[in-house]
Short mmCIF file of C-alpha atoms in Angstrom, two decimals:
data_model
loop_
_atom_site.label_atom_id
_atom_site.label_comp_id
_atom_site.label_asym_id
_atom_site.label_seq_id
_atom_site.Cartn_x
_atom_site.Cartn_y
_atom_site.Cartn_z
CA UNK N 1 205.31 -0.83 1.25
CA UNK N 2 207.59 -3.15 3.96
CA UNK N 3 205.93 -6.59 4.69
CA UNK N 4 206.20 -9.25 6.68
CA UNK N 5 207.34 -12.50 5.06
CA UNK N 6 204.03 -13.88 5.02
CA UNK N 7 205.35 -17.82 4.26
CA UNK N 8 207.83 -17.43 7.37
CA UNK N 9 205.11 -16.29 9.81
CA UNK N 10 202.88 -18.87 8.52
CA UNK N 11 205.11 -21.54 9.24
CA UNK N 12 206.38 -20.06 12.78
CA UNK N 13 205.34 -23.21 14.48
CA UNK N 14 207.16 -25.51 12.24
CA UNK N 15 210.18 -27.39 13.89
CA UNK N 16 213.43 -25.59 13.74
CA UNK N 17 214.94 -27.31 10.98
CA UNK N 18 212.49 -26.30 8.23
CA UNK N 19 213.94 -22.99 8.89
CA UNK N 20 217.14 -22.93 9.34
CA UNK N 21 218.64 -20.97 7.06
CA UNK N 22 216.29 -18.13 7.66
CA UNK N 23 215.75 -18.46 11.01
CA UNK N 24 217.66 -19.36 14.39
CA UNK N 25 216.43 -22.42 16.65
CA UNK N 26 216.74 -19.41 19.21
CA UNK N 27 214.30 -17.67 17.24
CA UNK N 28 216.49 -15.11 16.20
CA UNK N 29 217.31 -14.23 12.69
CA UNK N 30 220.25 -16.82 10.92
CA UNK N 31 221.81 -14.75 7.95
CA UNK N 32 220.68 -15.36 4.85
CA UNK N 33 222.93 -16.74 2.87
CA UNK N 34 224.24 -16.02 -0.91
CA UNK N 35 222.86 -17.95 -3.98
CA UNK N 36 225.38 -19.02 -6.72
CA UNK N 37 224.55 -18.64 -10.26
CA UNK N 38 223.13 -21.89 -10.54
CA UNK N 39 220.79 -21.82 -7.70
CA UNK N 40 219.43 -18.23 -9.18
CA UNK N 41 218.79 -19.69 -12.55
CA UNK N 42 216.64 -22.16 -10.82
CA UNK N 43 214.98 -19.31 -8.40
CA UNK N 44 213.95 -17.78 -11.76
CA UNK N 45 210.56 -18.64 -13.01
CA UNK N 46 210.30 -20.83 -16.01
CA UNK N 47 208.52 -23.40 -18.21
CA UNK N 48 206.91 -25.17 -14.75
CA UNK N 49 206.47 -22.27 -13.55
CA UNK N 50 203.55 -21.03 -15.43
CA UNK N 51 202.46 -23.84 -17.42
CA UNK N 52 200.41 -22.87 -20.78
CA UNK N 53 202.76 -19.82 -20.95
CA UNK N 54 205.54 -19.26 -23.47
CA UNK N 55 209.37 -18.80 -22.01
CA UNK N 56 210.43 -16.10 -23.98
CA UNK N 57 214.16 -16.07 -21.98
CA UNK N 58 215.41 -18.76 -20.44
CA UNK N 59 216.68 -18.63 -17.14
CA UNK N 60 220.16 -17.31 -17.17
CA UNK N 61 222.37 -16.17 -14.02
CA UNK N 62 226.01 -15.18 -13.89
CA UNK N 63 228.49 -13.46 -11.77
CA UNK N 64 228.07 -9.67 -11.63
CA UNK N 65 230.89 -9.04 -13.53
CA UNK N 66 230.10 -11.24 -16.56
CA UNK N 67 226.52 -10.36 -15.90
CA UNK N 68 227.05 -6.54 -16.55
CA UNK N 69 229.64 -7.35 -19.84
CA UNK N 70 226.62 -9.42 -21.01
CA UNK N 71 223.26 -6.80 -20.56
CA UNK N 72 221.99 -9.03 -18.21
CA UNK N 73 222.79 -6.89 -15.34
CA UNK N 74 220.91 -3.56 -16.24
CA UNK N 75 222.19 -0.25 -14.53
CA UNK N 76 219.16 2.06 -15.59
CA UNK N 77 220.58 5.09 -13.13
CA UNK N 78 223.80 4.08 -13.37
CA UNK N 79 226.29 1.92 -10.92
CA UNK N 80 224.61 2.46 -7.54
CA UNK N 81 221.81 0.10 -8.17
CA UNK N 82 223.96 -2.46 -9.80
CA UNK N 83 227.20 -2.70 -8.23
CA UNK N 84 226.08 -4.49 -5.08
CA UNK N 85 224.89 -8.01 -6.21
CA UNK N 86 227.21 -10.70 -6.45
CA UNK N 87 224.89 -12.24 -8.88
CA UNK N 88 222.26 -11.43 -11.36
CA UNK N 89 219.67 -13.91 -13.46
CA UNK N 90 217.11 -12.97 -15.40
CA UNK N 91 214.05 -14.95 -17.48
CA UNK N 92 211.50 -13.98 -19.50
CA UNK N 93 207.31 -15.65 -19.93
CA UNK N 94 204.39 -14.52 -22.32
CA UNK N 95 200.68 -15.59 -22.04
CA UNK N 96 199.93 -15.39 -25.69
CA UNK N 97 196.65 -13.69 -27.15
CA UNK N 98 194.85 -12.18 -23.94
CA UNK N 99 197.79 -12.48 -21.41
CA UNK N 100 200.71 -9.89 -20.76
CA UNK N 101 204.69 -10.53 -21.08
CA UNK N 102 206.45 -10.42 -18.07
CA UNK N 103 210.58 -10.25 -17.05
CA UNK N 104 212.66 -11.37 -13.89
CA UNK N 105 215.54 -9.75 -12.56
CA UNK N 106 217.26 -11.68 -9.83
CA UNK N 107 220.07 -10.27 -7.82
CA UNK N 108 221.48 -12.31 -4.77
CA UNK N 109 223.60 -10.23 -2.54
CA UNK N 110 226.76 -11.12 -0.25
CA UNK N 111 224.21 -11.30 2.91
CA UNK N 112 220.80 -9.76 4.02
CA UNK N 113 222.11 -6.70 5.25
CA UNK N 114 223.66 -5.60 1.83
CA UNK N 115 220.31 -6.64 -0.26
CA UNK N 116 218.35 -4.45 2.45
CA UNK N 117 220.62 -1.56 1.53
CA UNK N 118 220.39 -2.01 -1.90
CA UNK N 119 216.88 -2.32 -1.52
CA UNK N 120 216.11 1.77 -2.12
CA UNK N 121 218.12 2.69 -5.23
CA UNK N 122 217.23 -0.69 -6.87
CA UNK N 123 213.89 0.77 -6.62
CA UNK N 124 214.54 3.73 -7.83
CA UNK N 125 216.28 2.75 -11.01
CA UNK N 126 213.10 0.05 -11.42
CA UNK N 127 209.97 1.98 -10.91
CA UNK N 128 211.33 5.09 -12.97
CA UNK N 129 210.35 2.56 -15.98
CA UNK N 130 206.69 3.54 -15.56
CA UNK N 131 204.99 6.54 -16.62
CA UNK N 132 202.20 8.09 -14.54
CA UNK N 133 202.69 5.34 -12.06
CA UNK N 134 200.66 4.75 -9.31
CA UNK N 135 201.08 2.40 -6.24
CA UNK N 136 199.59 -1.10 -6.37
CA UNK N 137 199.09 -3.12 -2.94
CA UNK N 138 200.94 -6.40 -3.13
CA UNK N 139 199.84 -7.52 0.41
CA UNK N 140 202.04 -9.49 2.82
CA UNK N 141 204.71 -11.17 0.10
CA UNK N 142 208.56 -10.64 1.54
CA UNK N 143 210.05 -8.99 3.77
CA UNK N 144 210.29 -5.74 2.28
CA UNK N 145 208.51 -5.45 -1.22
CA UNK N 146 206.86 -2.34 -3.36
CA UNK N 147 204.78 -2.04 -6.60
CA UNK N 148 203.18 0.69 -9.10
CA UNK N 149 201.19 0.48 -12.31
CA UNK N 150 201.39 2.70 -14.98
CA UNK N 151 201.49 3.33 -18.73
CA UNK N 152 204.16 2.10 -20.62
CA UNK N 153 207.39 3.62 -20.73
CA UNK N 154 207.57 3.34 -25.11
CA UNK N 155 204.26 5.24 -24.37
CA UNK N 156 202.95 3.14 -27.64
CA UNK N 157 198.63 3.56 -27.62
CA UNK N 158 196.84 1.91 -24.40
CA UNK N 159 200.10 0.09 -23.67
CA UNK N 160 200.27 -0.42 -19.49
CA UNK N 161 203.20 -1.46 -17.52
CA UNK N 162 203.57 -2.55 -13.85
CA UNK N 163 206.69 -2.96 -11.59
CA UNK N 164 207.15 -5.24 -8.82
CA UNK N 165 210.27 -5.33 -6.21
CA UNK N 166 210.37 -7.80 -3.41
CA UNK N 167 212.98 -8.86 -0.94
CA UNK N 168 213.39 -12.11 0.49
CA UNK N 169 216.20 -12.49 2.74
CA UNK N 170 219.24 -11.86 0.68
CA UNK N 171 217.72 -11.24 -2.39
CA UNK N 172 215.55 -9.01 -4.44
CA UNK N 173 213.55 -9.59 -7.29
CA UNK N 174 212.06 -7.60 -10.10
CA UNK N 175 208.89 -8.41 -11.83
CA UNK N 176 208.00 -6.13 -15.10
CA UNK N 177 204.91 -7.09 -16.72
CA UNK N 178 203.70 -5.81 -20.23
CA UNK N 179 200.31 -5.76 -21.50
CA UNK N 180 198.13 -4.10 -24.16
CA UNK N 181 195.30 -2.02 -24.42
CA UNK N 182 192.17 -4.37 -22.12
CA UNK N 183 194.65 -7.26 -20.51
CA UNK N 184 194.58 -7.41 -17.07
CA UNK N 185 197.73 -6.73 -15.70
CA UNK N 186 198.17 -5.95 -11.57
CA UNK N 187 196.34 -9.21 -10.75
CA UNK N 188 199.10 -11.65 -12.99
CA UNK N 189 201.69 -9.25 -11.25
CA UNK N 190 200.63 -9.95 -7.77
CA UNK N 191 200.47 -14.43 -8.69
CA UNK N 192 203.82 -13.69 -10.35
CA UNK N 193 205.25 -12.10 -8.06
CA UNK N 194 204.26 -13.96 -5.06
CA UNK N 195 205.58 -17.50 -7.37
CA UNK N 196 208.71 -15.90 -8.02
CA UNK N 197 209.16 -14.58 -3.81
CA UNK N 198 208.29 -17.99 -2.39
CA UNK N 199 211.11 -19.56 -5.17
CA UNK N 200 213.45 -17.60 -3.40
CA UNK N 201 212.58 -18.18 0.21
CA UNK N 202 212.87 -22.03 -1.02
CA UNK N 203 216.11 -21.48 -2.43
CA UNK N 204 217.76 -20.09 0.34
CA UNK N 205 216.02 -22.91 2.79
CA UNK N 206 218.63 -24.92 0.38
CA UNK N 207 215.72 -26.49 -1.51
CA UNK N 208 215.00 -26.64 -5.41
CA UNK N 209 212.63 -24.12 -6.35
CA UNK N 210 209.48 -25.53 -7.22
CA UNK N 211 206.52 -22.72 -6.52
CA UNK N 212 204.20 -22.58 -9.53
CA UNK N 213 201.22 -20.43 -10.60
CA UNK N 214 199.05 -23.16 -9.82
CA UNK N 215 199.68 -22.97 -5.85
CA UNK N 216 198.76 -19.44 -5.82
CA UNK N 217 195.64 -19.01 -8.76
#
């Protein structure tokens, strides 16, 4: 599925400056430019970003090169769909008794153009993680983004998975949420994912992330 940045269009009539980093004063398209590792550890989601949920990882972002030596850059088919970024984070949350576990994967690319053509293999690599999967409908969140829902890949009894990939601008995300037999997982994917998407877009408009759970449930 390829969508429309819904939080762009929405503001479309917003003075130019709100948007400058993402958009031109012309209206055309400004290039989206590269987080640093400390501006994708704050893209992450975290503690505020779900409150009542447990971090399991902390936020964490590094240079592609340290982030591969340290796991947190994970090649599942190999180098294709992790040689791009310049920069990879990742975090962790769990919603205790009743609630699934979900993981971020953050990679920031050089520019827009190189996370667009990334955006196919990352997939790839990502959604292979499901078994039996079958496409979910995230709506209008990013400009490109894609999602299935499936069983888990440890195939452990009545264990689900689902797998969310967004782009915003020059990044993509990866949302993996984990849940047992009876939790409801695609609609916490969806809030998550739409949090974690609207981080991003604020990050690159050069502001500190501060999307929560609460501004979407």
């Amino acid at each position: 599925m390829r969508r429309p940045l819904y939080r762009l269009s929405r503001h479309a009539t917003a003075v130019c400056i709100s948007m400058a980093l993402l958009t031109g004063c012309d209206g055309s398209p400004a290039e989206a430019k590269l987080l640093d590792p400390r501006q994708a550890a704050a893209t992450l989601p975290d503690a505020q970003t779900a409150p009542g949920w447990k971090v399991t990882a902390p936020p964490v972002a590094y240079p592609q090169r340290k982030a591969r030596e340290l796991g947190v850059a994970r090649c599942y088919e190999g180098a294709e769909e992790c040689a791009k970024p310049r920069v990879t984070g990742t975090s962790g949350m769990a919603g205790g008794h009743g609630k699934p576990r979900f993981d971020f994967v953050l990679m920031a690319y050089e520019d827009e153009d190189a996370a667009r053509a990334s955006y196919a293999p990352v997939w790839k690599a990502w959604s292979g993680r499901s078994v039996e999967p079958r496409e979910l409908d995230l709506g209008e969140i990013g400009d490109e983004n894609d999602a299935v829902s499936g069983l888990h890949f440890s195939l452990a009894d009545g264990a689900k998975a689902a797998i969310a990939q967004v782009r915003v601008g020059s990044v993509i995300m990866v949302t993996v949420g984990e849940a047992g037999p009876g939790i409801e997982l695609p609609g916490r994917l969806e809030e998550f994912t739409a949090v974690f998407a609207e981080r991003a877009e604020q990050a690159q408009d050069g502001k500190t992330p501060s999307a929560a759970l609460d501004d979407v449930g």
